[in-house]
XYZ file of C-alpha atoms in Angstrom:
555
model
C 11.856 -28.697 -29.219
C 10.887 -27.489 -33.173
C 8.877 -30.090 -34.292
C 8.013 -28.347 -37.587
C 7.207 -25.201 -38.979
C 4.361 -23.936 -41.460
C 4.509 -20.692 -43.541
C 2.567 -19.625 -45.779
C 2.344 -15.653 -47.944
C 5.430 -14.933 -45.630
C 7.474 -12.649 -46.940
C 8.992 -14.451 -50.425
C 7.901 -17.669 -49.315
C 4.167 -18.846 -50.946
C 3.771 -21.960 -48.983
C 6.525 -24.549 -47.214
C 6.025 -26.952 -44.264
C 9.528 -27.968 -43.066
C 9.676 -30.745 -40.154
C 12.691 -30.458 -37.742
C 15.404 -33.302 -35.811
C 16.532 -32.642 -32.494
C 20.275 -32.271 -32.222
C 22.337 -28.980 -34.563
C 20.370 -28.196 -37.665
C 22.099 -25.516 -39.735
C 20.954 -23.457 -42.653
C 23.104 -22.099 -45.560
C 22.369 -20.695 -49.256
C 23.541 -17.596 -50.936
C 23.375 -14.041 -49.124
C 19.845 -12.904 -49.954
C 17.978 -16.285 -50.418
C 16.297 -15.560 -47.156
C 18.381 -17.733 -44.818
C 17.276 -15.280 -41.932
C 13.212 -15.650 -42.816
C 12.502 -18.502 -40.707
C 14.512 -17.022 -38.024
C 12.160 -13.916 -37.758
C 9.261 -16.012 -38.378
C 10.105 -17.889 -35.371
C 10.310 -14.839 -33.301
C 6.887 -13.747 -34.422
C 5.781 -16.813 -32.674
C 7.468 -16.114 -30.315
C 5.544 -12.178 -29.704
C 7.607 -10.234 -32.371
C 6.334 -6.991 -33.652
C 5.002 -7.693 -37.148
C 4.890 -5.307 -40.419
C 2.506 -5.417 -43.458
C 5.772 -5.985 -45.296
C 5.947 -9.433 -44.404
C 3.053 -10.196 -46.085
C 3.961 -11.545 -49.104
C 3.099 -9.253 -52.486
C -0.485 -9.553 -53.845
C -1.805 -11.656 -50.501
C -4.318 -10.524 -48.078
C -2.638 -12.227 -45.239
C 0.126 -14.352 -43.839
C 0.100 -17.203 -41.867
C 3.074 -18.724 -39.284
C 2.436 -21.974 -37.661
C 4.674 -24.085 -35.226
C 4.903 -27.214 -33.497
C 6.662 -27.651 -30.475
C 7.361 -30.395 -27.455
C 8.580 -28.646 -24.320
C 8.975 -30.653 -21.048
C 9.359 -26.629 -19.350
C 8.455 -26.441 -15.904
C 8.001 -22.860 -16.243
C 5.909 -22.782 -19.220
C 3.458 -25.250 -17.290
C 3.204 -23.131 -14.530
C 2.776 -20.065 -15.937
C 0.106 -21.682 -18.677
C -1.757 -23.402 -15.327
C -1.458 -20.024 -12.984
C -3.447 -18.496 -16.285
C -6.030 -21.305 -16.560
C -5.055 -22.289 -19.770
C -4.998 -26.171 -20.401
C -2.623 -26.973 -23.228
C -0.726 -30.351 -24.031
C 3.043 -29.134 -23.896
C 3.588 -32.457 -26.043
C 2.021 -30.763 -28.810
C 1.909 -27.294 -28.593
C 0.704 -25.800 -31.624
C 1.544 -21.893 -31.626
C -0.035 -20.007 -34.999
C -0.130 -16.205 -35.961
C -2.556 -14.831 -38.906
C -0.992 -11.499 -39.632
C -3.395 -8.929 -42.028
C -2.497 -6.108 -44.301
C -4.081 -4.221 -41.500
C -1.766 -4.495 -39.194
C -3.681 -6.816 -36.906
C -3.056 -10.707 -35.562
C -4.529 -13.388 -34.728
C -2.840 -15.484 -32.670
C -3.525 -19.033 -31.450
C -2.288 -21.601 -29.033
C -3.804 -25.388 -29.858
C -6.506 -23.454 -31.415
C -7.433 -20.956 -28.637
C -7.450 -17.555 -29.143
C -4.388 -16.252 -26.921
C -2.818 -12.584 -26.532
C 0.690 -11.468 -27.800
C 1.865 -11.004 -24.732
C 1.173 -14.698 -23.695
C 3.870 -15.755 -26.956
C 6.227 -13.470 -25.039
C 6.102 -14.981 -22.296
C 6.059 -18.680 -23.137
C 8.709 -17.649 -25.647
C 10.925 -16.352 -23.411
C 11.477 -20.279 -21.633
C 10.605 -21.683 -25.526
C 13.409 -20.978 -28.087
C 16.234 -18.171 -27.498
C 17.152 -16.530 -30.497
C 20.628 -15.260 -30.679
C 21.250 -12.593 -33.712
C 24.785 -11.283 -34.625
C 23.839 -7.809 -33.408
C 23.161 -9.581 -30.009
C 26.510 -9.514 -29.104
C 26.287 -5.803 -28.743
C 24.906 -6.615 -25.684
C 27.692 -7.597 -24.072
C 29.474 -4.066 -25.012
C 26.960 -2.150 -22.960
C 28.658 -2.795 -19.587
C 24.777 -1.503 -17.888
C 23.892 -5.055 -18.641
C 26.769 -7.019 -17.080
C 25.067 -7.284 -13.536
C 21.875 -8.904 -15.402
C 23.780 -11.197 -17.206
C 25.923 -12.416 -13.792
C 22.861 -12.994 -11.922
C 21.313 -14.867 -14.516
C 24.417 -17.270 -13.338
C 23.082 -19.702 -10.861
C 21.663 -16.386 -8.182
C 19.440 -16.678 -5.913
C 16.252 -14.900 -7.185
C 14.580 -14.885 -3.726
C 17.226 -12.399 -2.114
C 17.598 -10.339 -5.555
C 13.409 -9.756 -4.662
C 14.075 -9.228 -1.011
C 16.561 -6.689 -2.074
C 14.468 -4.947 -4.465
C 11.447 -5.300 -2.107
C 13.262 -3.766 0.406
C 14.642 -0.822 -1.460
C 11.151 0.280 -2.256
C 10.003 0.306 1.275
C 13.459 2.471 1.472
C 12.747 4.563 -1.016
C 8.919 5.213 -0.562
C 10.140 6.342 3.093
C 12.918 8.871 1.164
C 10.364 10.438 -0.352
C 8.127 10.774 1.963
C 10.533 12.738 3.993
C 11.995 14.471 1.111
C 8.222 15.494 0.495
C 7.808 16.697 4.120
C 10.600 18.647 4.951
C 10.129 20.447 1.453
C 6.213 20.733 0.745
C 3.734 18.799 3.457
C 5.384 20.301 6.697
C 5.827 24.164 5.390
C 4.900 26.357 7.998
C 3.603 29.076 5.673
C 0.433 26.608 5.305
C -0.641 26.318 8.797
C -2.941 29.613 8.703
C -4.654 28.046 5.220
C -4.747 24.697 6.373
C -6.627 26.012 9.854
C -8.985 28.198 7.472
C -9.721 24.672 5.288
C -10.182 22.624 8.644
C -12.493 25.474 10.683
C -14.525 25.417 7.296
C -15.294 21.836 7.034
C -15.699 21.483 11.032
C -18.440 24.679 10.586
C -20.751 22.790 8.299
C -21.306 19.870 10.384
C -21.819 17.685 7.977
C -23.369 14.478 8.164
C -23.302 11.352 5.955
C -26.313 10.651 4.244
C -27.787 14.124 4.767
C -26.866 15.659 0.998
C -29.511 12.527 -0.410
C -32.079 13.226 2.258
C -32.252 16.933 1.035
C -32.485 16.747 -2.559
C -35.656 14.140 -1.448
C -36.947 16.669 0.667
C -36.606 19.560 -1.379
C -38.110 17.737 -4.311
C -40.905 16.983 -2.502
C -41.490 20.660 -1.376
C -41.497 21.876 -5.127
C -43.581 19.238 -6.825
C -46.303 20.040 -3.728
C -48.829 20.846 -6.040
C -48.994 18.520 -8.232
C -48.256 15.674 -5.415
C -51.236 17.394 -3.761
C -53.686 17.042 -7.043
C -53.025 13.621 -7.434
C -53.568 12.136 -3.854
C -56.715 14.175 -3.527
C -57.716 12.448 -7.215
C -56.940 9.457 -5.861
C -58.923 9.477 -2.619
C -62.208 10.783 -4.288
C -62.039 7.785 -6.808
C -61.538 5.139 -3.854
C -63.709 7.003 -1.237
C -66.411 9.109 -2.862
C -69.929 7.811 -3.216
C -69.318 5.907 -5.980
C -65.629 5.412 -5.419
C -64.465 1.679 -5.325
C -64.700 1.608 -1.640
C -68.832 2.080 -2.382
C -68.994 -0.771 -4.958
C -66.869 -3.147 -3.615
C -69.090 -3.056 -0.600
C -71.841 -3.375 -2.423
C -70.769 -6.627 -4.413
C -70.134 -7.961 -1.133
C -73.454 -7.699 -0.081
C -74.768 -9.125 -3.186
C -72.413 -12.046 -2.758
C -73.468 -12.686 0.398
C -77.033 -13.269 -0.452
C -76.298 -16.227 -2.866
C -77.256 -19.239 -1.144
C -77.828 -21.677 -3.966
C -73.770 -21.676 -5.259
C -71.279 -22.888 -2.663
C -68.047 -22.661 -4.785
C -68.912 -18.514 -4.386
C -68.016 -19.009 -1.202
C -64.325 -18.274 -1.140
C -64.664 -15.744 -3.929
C -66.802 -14.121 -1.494
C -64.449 -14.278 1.053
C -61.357 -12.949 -1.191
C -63.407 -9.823 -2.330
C -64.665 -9.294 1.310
C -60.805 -8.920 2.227
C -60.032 -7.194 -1.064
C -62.503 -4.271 0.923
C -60.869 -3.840 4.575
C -57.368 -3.773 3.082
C -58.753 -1.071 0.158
C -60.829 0.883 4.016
C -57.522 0.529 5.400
C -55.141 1.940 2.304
C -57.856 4.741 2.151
C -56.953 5.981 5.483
C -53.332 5.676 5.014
C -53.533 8.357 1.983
C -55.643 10.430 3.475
C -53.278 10.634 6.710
C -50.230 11.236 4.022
C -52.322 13.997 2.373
C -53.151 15.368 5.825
C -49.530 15.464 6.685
C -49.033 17.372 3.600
C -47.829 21.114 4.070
C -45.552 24.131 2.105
C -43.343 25.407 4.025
C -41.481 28.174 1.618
C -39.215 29.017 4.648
C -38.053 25.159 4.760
C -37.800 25.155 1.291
C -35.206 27.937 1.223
C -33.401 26.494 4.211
C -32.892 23.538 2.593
C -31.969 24.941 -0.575
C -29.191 26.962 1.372
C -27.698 24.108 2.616
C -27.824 22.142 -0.540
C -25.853 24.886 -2.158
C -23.462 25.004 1.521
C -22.684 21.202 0.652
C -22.369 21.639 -2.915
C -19.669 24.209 -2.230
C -17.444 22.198 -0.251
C -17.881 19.437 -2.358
C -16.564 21.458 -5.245
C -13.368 22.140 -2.833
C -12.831 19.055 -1.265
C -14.303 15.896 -2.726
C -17.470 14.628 -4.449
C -19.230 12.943 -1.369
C -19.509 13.794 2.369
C -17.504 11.298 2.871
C -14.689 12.079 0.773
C -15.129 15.618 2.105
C -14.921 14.375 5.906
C -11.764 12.344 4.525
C -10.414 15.278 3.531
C -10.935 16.988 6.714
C -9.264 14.293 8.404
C -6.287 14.307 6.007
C -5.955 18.583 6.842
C -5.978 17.522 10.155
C -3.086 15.158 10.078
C -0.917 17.998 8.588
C -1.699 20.888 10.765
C -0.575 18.182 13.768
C 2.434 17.022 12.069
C 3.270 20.786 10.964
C 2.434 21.503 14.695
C 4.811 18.480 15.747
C 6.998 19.320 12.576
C 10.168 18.047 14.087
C 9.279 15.253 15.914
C 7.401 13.966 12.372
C 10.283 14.328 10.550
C 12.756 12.829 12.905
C 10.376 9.803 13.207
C 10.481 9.642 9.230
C 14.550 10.008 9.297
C 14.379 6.909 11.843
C 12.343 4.577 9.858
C 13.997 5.920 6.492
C 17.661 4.550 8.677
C 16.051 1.626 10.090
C 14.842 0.379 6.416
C 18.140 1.558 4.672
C 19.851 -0.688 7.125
C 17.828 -3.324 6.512
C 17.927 -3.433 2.479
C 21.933 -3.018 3.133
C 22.457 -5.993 5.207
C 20.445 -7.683 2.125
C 22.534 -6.275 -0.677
C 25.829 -6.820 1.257
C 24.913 -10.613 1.782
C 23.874 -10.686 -2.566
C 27.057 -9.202 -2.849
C 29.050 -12.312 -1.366
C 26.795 -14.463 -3.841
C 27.829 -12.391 -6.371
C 31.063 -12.607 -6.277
C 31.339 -16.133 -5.804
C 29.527 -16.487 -8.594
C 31.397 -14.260 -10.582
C 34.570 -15.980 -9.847
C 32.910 -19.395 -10.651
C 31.245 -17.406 -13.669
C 34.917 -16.726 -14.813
C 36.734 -19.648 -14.558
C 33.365 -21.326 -16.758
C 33.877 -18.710 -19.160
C 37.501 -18.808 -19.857
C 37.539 -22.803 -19.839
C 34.766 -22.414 -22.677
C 36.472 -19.995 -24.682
C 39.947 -21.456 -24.899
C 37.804 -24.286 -26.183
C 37.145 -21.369 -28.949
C 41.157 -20.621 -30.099
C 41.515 -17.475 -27.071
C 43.826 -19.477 -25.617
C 45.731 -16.502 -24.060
C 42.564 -14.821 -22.481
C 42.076 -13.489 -19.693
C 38.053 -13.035 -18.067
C 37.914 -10.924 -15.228
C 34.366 -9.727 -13.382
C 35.369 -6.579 -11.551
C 32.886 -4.701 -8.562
C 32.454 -1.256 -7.852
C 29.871 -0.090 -5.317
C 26.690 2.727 -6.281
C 24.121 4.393 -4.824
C 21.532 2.240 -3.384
C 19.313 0.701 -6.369
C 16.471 -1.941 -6.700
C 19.439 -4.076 -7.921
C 21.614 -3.408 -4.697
C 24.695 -1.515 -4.284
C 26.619 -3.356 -7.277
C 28.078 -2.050 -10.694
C 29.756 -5.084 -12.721
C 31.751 -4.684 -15.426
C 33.237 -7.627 -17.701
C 37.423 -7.327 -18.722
C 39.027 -8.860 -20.841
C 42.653 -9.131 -22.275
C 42.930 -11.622 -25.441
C 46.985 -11.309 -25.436
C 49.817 -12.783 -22.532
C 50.842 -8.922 -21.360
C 48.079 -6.757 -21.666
C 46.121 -5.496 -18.814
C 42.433 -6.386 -18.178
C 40.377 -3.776 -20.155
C 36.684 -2.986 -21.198
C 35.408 -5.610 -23.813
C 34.326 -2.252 -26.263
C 37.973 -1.391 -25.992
C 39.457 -4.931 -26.809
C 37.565 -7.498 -28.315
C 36.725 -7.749 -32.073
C 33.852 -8.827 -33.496
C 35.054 -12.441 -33.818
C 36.206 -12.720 -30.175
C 32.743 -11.274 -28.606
C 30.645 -13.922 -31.241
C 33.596 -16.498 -29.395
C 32.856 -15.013 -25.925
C 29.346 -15.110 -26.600
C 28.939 -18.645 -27.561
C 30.973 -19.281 -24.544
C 28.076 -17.755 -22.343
C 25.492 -19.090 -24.076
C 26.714 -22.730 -23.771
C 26.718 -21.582 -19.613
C 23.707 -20.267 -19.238
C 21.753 -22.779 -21.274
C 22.429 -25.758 -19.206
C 21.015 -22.978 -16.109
C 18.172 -21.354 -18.109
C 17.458 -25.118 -19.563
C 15.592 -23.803 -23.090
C 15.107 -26.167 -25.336
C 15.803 -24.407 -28.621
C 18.659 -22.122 -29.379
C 18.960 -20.098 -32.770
C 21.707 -18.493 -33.998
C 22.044 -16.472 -37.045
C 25.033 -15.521 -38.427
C 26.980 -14.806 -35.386
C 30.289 -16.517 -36.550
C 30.813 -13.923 -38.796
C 34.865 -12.552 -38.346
C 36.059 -16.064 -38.202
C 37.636 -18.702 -40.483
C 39.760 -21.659 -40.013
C 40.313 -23.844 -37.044
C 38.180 -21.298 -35.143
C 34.920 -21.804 -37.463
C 35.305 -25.773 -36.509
C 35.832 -24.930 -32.916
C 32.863 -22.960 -33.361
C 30.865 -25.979 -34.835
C 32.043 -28.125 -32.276
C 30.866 -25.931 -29.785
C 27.661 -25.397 -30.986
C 27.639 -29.264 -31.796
C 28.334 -29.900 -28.004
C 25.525 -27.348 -26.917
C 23.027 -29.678 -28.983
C 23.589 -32.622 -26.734
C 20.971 -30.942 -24.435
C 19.054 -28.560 -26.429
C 17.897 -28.707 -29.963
C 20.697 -26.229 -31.567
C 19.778 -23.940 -35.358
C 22.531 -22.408 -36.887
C 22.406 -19.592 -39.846
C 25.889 -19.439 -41.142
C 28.386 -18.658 -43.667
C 30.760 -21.002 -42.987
C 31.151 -24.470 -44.185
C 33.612 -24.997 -41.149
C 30.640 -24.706 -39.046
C 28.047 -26.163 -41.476
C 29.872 -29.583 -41.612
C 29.334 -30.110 -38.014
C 25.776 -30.209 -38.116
C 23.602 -33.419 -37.638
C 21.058 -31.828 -40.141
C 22.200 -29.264 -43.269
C 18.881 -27.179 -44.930
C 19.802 -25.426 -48.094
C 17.452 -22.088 -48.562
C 17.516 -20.850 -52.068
C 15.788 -18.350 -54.219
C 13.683 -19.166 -57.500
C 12.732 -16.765 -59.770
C 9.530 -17.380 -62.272
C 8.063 -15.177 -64.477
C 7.893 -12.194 -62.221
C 7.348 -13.748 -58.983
C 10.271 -15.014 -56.735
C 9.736 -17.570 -54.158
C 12.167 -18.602 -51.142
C 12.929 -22.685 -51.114
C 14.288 -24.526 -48.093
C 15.293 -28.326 -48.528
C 17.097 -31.013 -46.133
C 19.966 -31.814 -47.552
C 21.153 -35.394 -48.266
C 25.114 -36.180 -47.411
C 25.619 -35.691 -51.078
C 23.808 -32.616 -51.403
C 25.970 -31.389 -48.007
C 29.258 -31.723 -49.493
C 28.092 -30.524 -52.943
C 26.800 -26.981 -50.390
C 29.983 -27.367 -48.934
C 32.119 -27.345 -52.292
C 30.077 -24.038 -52.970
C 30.512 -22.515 -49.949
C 34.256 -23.125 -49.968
C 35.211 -22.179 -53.960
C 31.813 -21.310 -55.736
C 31.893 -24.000 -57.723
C 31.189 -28.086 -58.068
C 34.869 -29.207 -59.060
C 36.685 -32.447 -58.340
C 38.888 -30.816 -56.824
C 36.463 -28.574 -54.571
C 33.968 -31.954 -53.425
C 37.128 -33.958 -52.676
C 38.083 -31.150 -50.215
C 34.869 -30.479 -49.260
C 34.550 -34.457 -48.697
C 37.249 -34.613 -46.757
C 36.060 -31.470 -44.538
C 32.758 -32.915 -43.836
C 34.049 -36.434 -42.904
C 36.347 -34.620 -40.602
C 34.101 -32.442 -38.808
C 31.758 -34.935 -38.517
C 34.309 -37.277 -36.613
C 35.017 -34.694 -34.750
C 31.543 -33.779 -32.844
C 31.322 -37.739 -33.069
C 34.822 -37.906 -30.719
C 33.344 -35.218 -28.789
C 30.015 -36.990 -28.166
């Protein structure tokens, strides 16, 4: 759960630490305060795109801070696969955003990146936004959201695993019989292969002629030098004379033993130098110009070079190449046996991913049926008493998803035929149907934190109790926030924070304050009338005690 939030130079906000209670929290205040601040600021957290705008006016930078206790299995796997060693009792998530557009962003004081608050996020808090519910228009979504019901995710990956051997195999022969096997190359191909095969190339052989050649045109001055070296080690008075000669005087010294081994170093010092001697003198020996070898090599050199150029940077790649010609002048050779081998393996693997899509398909539907009957039992709870939820299956061309479209129906009225929720429900009845599916899939998706802001907008009345209630209910397992308009829904809540906006001298700063159960029903009476009256408490009194007996009934 929230344990508290810090924000400071956030948007209209200077500096506020707020600490949170498990259960449903809601926030209220008049439109514009900034009710929906600490909503974005917990998405930041949670990997949200950031602007210099939220920086507050005249600051250099802004700085979002959160506690939270998460008992998530996923989180501590995916934080252990990464190496990362955090205490999920204490989880201290922080972003530093600059004027520059860069962040800084911290997990229990490690330097983390943004896409590691994404994906912690995701199993962390799930923010639900009124514009959210446009999801459930776009009927391309509808499979997604029924196989987040209760699926099993190991045959949705065998499926899509599957498909892609499939479709790697489709191309492939698609490929072939349009491009790779074309008869019209054969004669080019053969020209590419014969010219390759010519050169006889070996690997290795490209290094030892650049050495060989280089050799060849520094002979000169490789000559001076060895001959400059010899007459300094071998002449008369070359070091091969004196050394010799220090032996000899070494030898003669009776009186100091402890020359001894010195003599004996410097005596071997002199065979090895005798025997280095002779080596140079056989390498200069063995020295020769050969112009015609030069040239030859310098042919082939530029032979190499040339297929290089045409068929790879290395002999090897170049042989690779050769190879790879190879295989297509066969198969172009064979052209109909290849591609009737590809056609059986492209069958054999489309049968296979269909026997796995057919078999997700049975899950699916069961699920959707079970997915229904969940759905309309929650929103009935909601006042759509009449509904009707229906999860209707038509069959596509073979995806990574399988071979399934889904499409959501609903009718809200005894009479009317099952129809596409764009063309029936209004924006009340999808925030309705959306609660509904959030209450489902929390208890599955088991996050810990749910937000919602403003999406029981288009409702009054019994509904925006219901509403409350529901939300209310959700909080018995998951720690439930709440931005809303409605004191129907507000006087449900465990906790009530009033955001307001104070204005001094030029600068305006955003407040938030728990409320005490005086304070509540005074919010309430302003919610309700826009204004403190006897009149307006005592019915704002009696709305709170009533609401708040009924989530207490409920618990």
């Amino acid at each position: 759960m929230l344990q508290n939030l810090y924000l400071k130079n956030y948007i209209l906000i200077d500096e506020l630490r707020l600490d949170f209670k498990s259960g449903f929290s809601v926030f209220t205040g008049e439109t514009g305060a900034g009710k929906s601040i600490l909503i974005d600021a917990i998405g930041l957290l949670m990997g949200d795109r950031f602007t210099a705008d939220m920086i507050r006016h005249g600051s250099d930078k802004a700085i979002i801070e959160a506690v939270f206790s998460t008992n998530s299995k996923h989180i501590a796997s995916l934080l252990s696969d990464l190496n990362y060693d955090f205490d999920l009792n204490e989880l201290i998530i922080s972003r530093e955003l600059s004027q520059e557009g860069r962040s800084i962003n911290r997990i229990n004081n490690r330097s983390v990146p943004v896409s590691l608050l994404k994906e912690i996020g995701q199993y962390l808090v799930d923010i639900h936004s009124q514009n959210d519910t446009q999801y459930l228009l776009n009927n391309r979504y509808h499979l997604q959201l029924l196989d987040a019901y209760n699926i099993d995710r190991e045959l949705i990956e065998d499926v899509k695993q599957l498909y892609h051997v499939y479709a790697k195999l489709k191309n492939e022969l698609n490929e072939k019989e349009k491009h790779d096997l074309n008869p019209d190359d054969l004669d080019f191909l053969s020209f590419q292969s014969l010219e390759i095969e010519n050169a006889n190339l070996v690997v290795g052989e490209d290094e030892e002629l650049e050495t060989q050649q280089r050799l060849l045109m520094s002979f000169e001055k490789v000559s001076t030098r060895l001959t400059s070296a010899i007459d300094l080690l071998d002449e008369n008075e070359g070091a091969r004379v004196k050394i010799y000669e220090a032996v000899k005087a070494l030898r003669h010294i009776d009186e100091l033993e402890s020359l001894q081994p010195i003599t004996t170093a410097i005596d071997e010092l002199y065979f090895i130098l005798v025997e280095q001697i002779e080596e140079l003198k056989e390498q200069f020996n063995g020295l020769s110009f050969d112009e015609d070898r030069l040239n030859q090599i310098q042919d082939r050199i530029f032979q190499i070079n040339k297929l290089k150029k045409k068929y790879g940077r290395t002999i090897e790649q170049i042989l690779e190449q050769h190879a790879d010609i190879n295989e297509r002048i066969h198969a172009i050779e064979h052209r109909e046996e290849v591609l009737e081998q590809l056609r059986r393996d492209c069958a054999r693997a489309y049968k296979q991913f269909e026997l796995k899509a057919l078999e997700l398909r049975e899950i699916r539907k069961n699920n959707a049926r079970a997915l229904e009957t969940a759905i309309i039992k929650e929103i009935r709870d909601l006042y759509l008493e009449k509904a009707q939820f229906s999860i209707v299956f038509s069959e596509v061309f073979a995806n990574q998803y399988g071979l399934d479209f889904v499409e959501f129906l609903i009718s809200m009225n005894p009479g009317e035929s099952l129809k596409p929720l764009i063309k029936v429900a209004s924006g009340g009845e999808l925030s309705r149907l959306m609660l509904g599916m959030k209450v489902i899939f929390n208890d599955l998706q088991s996050i810990e934190t749910v937000i919602f802001d403003e999406i029981d907008s288009g409702v009054s009345g019994r509904v925006a109790t219901a509403i409350g209630q529901k939300m209310s209910s959700l909080a018995r397992h998951a720690q439930v926030f709440s931005v809303t308009h409605l004191g129907q829904v507000a006087a449900c809540s465990k906790t009530h924070y009033l955001v307001s906006k104070i204005q001094a001298n030029t600068l305006t700063n955003t407040n938030i304050i728990e409320l005490s159960e005086e304070g509540r029903i005074q919010e309430l009476a302003m919610i309700a009338s826009g204004s403190n009256t006897q009149n307006a408490l005592s019915a704002a009194q009696e709305l709170f005690r009533h609401n708040q007996n009924l989530v207490n009934i409920d618990a």
